[in-house]
Tab-separated table of N, CA, C and O in Angstrom:
chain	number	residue	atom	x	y	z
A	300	UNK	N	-45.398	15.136	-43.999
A	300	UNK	CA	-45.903	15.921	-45.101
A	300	UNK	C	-44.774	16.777	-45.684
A	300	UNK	O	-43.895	17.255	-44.968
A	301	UNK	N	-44.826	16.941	-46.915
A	301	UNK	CA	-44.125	17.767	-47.619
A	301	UNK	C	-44.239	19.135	-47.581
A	301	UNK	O	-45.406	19.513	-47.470
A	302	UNK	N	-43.212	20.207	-47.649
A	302	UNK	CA	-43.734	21.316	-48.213
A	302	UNK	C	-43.557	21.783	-49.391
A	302	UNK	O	-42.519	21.983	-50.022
A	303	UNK	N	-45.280	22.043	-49.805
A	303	UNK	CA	-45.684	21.766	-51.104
A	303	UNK	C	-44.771	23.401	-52.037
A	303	UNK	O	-44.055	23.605	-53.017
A	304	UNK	N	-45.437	24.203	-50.894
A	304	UNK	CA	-44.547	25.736	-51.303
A	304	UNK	C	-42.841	25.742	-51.400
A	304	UNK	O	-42.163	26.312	-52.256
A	305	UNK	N	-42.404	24.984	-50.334
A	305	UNK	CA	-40.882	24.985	-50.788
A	305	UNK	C	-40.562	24.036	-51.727
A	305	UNK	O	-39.406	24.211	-52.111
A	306	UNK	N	-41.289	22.779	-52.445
A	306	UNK	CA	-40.912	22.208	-53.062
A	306	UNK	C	-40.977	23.280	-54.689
A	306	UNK	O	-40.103	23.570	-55.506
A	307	UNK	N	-42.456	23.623	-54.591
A	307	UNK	CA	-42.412	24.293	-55.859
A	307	UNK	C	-41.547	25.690	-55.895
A	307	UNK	O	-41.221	26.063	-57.022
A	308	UNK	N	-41.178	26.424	-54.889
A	308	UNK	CA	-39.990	27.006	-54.950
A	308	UNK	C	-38.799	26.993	-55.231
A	308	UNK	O	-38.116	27.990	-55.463
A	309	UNK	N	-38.432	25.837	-55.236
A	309	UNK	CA	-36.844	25.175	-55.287
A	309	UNK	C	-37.171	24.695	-56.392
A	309	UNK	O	-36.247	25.256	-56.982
A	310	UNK	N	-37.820	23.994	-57.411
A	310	UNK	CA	-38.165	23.491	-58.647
A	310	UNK	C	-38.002	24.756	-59.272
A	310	UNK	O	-36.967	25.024	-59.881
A	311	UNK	N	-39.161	25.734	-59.143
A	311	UNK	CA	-39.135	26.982	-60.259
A	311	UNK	C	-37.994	27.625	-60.240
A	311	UNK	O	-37.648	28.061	-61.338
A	312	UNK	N	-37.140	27.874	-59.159
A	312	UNK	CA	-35.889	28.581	-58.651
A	312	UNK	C	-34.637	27.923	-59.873
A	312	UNK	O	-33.889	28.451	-60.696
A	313	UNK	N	-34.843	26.907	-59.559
A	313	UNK	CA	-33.399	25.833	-60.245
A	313	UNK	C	-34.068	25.968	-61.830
A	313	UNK	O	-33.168	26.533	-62.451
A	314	UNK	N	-35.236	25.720	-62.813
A	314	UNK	CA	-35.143	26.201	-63.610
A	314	UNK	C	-35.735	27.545	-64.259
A	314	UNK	O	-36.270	27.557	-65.368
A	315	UNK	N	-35.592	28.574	-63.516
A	315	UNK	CA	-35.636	29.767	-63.801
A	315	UNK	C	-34.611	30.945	-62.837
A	315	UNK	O	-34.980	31.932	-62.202
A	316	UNK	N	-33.717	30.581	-62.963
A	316	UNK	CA	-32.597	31.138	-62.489
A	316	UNK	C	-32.575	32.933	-62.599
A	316	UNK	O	-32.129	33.615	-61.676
A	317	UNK	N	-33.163	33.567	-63.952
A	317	UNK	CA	-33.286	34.699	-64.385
A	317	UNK	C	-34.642	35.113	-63.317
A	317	UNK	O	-34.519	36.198	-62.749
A	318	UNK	N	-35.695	34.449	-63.071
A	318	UNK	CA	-36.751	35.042	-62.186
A	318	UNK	C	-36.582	35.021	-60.702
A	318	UNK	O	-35.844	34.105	-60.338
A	319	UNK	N	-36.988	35.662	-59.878
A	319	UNK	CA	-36.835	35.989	-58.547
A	319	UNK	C	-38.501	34.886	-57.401
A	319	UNK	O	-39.304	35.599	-56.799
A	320	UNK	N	-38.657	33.519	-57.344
A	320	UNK	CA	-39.004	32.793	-56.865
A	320	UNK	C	-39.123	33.005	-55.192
A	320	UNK	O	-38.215	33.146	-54.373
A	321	UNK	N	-40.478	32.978	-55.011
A	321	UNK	CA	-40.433	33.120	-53.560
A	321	UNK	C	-41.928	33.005	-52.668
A	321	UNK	O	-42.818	32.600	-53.417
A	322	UNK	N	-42.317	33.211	-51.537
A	322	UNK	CA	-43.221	32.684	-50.927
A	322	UNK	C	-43.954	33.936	-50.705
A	322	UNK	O	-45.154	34.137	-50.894
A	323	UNK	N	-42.847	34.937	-50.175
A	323	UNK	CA	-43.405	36.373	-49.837
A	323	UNK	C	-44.201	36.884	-50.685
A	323	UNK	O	-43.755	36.894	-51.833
A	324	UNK	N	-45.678	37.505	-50.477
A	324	UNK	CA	-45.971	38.756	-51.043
A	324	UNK	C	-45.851	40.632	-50.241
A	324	UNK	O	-46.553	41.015	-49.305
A	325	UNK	N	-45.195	41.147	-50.681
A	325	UNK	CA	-45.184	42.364	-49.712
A	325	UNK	C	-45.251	43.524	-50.749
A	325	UNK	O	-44.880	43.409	-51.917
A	326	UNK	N	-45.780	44.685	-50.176
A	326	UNK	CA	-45.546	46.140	-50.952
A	326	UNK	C	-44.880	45.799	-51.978
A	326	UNK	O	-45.469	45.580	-53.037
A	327	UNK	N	-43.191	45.657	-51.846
A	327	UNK	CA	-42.590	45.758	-52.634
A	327	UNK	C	-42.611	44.816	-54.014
A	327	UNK	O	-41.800	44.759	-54.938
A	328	UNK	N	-43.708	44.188	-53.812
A	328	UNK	CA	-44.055	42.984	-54.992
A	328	UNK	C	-44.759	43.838	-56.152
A	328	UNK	O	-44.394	43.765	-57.325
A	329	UNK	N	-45.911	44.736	-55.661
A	329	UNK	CA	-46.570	45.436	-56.501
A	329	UNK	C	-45.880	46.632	-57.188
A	329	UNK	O	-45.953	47.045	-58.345
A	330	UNK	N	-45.189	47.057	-56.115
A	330	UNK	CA	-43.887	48.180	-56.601
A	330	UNK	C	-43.117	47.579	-57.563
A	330	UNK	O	-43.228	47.820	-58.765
A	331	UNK	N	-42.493	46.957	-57.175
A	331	UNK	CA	-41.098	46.169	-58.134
A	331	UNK	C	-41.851	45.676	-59.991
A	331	UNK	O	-41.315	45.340	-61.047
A	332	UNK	N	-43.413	45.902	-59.517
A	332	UNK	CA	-43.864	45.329	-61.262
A	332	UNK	C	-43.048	46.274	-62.434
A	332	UNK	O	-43.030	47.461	-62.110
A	333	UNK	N	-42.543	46.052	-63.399
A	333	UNK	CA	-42.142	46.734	-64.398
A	333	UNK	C	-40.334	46.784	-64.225
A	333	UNK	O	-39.437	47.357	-64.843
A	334	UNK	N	-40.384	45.906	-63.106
A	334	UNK	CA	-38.522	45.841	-63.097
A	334	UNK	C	-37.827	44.535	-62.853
A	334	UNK	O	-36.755	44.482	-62.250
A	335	UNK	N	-38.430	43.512	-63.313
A	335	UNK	CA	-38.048	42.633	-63.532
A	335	UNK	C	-39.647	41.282	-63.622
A	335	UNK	O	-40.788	41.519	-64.018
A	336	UNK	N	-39.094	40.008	-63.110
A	336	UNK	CA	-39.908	38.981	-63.790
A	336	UNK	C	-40.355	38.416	-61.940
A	336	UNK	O	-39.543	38.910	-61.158
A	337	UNK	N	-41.061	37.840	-61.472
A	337	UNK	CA	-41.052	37.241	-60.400
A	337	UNK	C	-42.056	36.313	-59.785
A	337	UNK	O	-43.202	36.508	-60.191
A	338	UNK	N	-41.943	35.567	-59.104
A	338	UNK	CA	-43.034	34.530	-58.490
A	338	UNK	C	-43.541	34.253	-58.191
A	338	UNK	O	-43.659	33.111	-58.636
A	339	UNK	N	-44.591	34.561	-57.150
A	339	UNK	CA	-44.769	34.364	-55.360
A	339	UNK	C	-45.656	33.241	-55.437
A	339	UNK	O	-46.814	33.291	-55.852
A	340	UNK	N	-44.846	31.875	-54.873
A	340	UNK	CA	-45.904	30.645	-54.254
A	340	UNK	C	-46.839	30.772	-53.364
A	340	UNK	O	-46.573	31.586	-52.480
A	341	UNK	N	-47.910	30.212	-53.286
A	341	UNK	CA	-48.798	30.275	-52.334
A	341	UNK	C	-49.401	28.402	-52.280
A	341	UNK	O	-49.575	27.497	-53.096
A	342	UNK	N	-49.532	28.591	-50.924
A	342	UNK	CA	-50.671	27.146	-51.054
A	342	UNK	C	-52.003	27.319	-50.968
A	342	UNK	O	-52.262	28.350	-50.348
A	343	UNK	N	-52.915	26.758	-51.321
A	343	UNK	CA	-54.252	27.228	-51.690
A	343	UNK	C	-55.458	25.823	-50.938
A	343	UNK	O	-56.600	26.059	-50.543
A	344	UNK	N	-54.909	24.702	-50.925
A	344	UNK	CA	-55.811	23.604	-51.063
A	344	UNK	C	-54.963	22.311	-50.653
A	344	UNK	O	-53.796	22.038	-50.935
A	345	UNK	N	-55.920	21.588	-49.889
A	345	UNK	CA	-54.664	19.884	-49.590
A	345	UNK	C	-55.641	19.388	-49.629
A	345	UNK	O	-56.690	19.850	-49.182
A	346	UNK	N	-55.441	17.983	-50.360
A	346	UNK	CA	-56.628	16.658	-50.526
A	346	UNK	C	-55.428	15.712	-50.336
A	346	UNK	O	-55.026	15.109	-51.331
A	347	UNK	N	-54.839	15.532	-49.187
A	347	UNK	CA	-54.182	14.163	-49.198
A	347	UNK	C	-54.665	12.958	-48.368
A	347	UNK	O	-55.601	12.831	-47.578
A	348	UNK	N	-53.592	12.007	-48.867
A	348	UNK	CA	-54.341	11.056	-48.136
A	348	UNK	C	-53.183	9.815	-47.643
A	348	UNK	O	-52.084	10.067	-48.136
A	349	UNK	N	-53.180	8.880	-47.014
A	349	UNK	CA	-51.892	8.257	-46.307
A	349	UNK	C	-50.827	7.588	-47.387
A	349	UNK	O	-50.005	6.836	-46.864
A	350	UNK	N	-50.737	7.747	-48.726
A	350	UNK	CA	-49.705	7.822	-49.901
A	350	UNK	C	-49.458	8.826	-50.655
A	350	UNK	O	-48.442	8.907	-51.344
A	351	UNK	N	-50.292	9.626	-50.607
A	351	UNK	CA	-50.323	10.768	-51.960
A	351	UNK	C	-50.298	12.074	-51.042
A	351	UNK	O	-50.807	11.968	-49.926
A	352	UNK	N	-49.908	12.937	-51.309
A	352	UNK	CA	-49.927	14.505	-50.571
A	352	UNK	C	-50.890	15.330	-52.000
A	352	UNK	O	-50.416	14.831	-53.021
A	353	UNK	N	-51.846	16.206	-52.336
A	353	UNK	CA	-52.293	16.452	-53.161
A	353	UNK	C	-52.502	18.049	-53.016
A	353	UNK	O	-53.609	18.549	-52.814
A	354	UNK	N	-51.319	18.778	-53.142
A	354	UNK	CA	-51.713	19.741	-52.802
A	354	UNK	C	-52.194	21.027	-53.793
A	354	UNK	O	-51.435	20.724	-54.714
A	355	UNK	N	-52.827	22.134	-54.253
A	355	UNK	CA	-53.164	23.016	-54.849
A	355	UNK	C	-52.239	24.197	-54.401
A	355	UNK	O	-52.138	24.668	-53.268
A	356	UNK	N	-51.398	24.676	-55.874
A	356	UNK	CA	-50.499	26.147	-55.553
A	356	UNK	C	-50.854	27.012	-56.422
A	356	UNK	O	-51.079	26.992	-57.633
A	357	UNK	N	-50.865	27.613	-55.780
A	357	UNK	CA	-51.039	29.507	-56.947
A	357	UNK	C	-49.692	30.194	-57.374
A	357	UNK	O	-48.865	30.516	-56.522
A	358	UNK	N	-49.498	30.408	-58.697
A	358	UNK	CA	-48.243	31.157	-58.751
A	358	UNK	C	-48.815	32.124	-59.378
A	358	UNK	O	-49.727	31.986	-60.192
A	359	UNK	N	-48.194	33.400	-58.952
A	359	UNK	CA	-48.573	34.843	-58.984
A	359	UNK	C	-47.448	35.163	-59.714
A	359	UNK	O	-46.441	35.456	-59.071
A	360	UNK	N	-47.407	35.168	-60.771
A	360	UNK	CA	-46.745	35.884	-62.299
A	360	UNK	C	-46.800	37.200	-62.345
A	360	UNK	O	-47.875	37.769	-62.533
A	361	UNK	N	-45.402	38.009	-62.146
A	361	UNK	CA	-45.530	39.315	-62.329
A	361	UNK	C	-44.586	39.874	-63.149
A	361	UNK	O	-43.510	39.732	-62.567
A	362	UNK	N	-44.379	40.581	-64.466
A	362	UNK	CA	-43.508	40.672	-65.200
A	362	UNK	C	-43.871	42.005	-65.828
A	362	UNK	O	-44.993	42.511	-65.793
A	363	UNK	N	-42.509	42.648	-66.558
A	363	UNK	CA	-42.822	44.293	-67.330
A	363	UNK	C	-44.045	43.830	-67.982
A	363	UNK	O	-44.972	44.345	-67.357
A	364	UNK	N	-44.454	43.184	-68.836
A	364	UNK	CA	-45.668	43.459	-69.722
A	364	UNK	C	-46.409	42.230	-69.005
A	364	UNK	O	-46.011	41.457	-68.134
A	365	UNK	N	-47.533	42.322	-69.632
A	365	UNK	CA	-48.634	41.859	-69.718
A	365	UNK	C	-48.672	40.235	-70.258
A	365	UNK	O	-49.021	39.159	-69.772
A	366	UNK	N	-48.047	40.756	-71.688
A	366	UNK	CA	-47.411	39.015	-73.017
A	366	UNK	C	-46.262	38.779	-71.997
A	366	UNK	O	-46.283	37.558	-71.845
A	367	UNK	N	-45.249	39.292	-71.199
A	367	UNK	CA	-44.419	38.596	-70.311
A	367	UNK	C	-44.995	37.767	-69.489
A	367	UNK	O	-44.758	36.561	-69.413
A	368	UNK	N	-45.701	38.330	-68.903
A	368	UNK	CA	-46.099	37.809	-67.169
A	368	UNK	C	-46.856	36.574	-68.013
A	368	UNK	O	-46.593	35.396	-67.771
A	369	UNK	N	-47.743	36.944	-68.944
A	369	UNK	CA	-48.211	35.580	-69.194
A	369	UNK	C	-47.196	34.564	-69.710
A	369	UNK	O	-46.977	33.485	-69.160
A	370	UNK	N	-46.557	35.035	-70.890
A	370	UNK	CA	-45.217	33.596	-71.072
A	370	UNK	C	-44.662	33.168	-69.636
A	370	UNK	O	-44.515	31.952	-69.508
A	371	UNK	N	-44.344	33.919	-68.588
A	371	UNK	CA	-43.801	33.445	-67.447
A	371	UNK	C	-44.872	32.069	-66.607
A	371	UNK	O	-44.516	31.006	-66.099
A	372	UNK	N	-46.317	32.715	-66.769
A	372	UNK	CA	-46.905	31.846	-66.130
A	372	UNK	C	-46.783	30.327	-66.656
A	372	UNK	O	-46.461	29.316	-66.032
A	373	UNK	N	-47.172	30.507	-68.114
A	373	UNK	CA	-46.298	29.118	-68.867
A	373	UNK	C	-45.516	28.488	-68.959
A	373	UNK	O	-45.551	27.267	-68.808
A	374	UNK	N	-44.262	29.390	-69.334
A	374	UNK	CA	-43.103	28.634	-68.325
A	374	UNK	C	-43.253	28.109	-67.129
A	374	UNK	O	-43.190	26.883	-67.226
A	375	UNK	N	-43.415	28.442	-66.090
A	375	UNK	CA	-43.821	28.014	-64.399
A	375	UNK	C	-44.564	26.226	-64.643
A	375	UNK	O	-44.245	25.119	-64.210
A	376	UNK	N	-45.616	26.712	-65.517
A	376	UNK	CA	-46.426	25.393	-65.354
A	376	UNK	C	-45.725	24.228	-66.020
A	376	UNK	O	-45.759	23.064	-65.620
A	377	UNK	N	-44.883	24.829	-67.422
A	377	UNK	CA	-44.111	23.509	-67.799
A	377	UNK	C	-42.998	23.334	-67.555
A	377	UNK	O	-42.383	22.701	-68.413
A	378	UNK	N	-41.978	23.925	-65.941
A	378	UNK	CA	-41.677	23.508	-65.527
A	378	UNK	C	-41.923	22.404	-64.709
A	378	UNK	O	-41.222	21.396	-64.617
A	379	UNK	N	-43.167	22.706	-64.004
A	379	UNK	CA	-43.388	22.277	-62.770
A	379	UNK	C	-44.007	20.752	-63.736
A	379	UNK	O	-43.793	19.614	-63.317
A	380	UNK	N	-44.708	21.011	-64.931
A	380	UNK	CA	-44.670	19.224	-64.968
A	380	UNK	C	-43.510	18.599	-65.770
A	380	UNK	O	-43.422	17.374	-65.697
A	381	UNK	N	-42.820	19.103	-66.348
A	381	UNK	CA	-41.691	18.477	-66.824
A	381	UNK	C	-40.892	17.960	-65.561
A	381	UNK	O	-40.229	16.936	-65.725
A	382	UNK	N	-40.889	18.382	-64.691
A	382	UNK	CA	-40.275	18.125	-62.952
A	382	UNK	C	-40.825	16.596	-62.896
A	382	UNK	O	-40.109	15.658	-62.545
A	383	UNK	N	-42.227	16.456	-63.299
A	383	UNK	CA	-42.974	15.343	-62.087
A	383	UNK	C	-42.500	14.166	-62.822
A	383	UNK	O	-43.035	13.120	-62.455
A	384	UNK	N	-41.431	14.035	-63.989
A	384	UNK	CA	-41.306	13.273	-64.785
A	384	UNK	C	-40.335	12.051	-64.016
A	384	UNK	O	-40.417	10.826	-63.926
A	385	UNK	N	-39.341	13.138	-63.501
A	385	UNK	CA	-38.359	12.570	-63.393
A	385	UNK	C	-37.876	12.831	-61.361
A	385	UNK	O	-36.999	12.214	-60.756
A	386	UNK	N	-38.796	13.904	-60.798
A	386	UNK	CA	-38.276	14.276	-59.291
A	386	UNK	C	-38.632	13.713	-58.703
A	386	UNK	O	-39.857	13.626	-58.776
A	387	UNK	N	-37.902	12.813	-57.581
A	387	UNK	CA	-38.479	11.818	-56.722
A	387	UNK	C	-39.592	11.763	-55.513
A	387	UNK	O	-39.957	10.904	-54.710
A	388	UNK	N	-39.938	13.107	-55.797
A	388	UNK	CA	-41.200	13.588	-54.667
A	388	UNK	C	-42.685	13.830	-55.640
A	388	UNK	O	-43.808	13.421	-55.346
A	389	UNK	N	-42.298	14.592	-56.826
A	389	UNK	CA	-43.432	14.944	-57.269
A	389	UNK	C	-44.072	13.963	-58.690
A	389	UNK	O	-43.564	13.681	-59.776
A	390	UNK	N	-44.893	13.762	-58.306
A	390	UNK	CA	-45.435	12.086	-59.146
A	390	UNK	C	-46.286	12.910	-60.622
A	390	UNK	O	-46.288	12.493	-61.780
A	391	UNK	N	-47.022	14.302	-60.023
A	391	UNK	CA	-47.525	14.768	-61.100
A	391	UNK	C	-48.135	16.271	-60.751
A	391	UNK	O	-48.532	16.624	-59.640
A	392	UNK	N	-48.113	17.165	-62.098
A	392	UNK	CA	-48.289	18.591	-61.766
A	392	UNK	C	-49.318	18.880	-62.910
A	392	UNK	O	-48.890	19.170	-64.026
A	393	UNK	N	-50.927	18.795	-62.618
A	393	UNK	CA	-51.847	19.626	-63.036
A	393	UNK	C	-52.268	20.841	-63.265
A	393	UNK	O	-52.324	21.541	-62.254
A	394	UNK	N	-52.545	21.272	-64.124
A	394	UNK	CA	-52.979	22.764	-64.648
A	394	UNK	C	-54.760	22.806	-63.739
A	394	UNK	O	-55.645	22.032	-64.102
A	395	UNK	N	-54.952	23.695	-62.737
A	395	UNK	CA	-55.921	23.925	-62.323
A	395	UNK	C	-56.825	24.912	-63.504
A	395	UNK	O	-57.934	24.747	-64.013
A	396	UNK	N	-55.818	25.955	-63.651
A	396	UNK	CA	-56.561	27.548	-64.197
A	396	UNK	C	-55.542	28.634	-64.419
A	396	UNK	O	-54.870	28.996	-63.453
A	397	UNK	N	-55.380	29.136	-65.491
A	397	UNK	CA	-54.370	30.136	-65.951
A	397	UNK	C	-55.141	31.480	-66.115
A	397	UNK	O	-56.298	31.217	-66.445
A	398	UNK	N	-55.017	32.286	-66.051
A	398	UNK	CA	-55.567	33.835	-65.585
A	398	UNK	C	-55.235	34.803	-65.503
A	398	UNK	O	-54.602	34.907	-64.452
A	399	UNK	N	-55.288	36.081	-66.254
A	399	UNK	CA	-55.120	36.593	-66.055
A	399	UNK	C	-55.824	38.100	-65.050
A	399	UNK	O	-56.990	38.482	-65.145
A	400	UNK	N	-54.669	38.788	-64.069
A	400	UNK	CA	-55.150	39.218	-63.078
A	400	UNK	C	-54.952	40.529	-63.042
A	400	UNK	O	-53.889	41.139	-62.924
A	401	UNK	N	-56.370	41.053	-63.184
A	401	UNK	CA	-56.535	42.034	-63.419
A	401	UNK	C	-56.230	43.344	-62.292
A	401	UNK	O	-56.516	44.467	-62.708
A	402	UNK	N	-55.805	43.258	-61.245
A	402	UNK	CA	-55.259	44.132	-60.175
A	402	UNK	C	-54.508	44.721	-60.251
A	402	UNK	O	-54.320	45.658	-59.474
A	403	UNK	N	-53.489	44.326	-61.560
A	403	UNK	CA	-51.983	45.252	-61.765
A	403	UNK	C	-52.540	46.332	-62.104
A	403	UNK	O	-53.588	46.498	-62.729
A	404	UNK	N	-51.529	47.372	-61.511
A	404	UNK	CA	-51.872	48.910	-62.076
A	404	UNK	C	-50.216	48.888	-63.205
A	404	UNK	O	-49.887	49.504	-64.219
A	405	UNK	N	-49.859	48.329	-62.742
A	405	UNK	CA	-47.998	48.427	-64.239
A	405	UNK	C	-47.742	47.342	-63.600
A	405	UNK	O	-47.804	46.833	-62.481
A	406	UNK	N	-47.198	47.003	-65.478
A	406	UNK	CA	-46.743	46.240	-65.546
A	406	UNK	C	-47.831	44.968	-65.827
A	406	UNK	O	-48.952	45.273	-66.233
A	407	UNK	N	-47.492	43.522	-65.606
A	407	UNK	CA	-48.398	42.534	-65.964
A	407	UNK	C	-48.422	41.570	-64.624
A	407	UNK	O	-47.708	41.632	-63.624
A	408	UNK	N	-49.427	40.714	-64.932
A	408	UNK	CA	-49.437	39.895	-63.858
A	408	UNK	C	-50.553	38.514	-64.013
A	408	UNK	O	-51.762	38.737	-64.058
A	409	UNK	N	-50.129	37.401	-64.071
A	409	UNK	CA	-50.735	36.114	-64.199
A	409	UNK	C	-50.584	35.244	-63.351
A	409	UNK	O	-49.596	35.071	-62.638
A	410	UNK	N	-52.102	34.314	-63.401
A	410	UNK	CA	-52.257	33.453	-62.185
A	410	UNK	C	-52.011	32.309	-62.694
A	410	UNK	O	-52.406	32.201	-63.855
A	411	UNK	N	-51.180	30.842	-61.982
A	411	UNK	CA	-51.569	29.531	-62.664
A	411	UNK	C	-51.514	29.049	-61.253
A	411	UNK	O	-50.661	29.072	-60.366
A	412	UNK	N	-52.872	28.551	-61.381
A	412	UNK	CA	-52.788	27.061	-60.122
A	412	UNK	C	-52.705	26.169	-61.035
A	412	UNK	O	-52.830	26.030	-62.251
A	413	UNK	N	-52.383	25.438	-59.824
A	413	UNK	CA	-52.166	24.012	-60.394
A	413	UNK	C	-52.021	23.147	-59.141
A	413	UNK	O	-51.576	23.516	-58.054
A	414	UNK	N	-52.459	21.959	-59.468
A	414	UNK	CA	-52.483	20.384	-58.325
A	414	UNK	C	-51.383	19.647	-58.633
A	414	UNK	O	-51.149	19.288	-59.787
A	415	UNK	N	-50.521	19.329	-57.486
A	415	UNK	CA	-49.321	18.710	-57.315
A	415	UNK	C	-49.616	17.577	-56.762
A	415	UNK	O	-50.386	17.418	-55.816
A	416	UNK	N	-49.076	16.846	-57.275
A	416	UNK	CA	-49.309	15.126	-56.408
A	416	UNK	C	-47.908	14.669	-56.260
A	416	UNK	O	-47.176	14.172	-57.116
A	417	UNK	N	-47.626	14.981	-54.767
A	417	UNK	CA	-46.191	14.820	-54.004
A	417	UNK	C	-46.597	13.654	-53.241
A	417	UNK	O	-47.581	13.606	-52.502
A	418	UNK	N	-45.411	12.307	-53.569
A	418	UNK	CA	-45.348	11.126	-52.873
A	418	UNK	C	-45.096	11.219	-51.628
A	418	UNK	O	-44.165	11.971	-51.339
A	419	UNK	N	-45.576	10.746	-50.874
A	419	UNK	CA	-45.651	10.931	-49.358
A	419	UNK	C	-44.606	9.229	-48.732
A	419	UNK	O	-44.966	8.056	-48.830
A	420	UNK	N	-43.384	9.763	-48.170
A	420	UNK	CA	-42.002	9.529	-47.976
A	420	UNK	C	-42.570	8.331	-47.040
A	420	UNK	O	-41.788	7.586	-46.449
């Protein structure tokens, strides 16, 4: 099996070089809102099966504003399928649900899942 979180880490990482990509959520995630742009992968869901890995990720969009965090979440998602075009693991990257999340106290913050269909090696 793949990992679905480090794959989509290393994808968003390589084209978003300016955002801070990562698995962790800690204190300093909610603190740090309003000082820069950032990531946090999560895995949420697996439907695989003995060819296909099908997994469900949450990316937690956190940026100074509100219109940021959401362009960020957009970006994220059309990275992640412009990826499945051409990366030899990921066959295809679905939009589950885009959202915005209402918990920020500053700053902004948006949700996109989405279903990854990673070829199973």
């Amino acid at each position: 099996m793949v990992d679905e979180t480090a794959l989509a880490v290393a994808i968003l990482s390589e084209s978003l070089p300016t955002v801070e990509v990562t698995t962790e959520f800690s204190d300093g995630s909610l603190s740090a809102m309003g000082e820069g742009r950032r990531v946090i992968v999560s895995h949420t869901a697996d439907e695989s099966d003995a060819f296909l890995q099908v997994s469900t990720v949450e990316l937690l969009c956190c940026a100074e504003t509100d219109a940021t965090a959401a362009a960020l979440a957009r970006s994220c998602v059309e990275v992640l399928q412009d990826a499945a075009a051409d990366h030899p693991l990921l066959s295809e990257a679905r939009v589950v649900e885009i959202s915005r999340d209402s918990f920020s106290t500053r700053g902004g913050r948006h949700r996109a899942s989405m279903r990854l269909y990673i070829n199973i090696e």
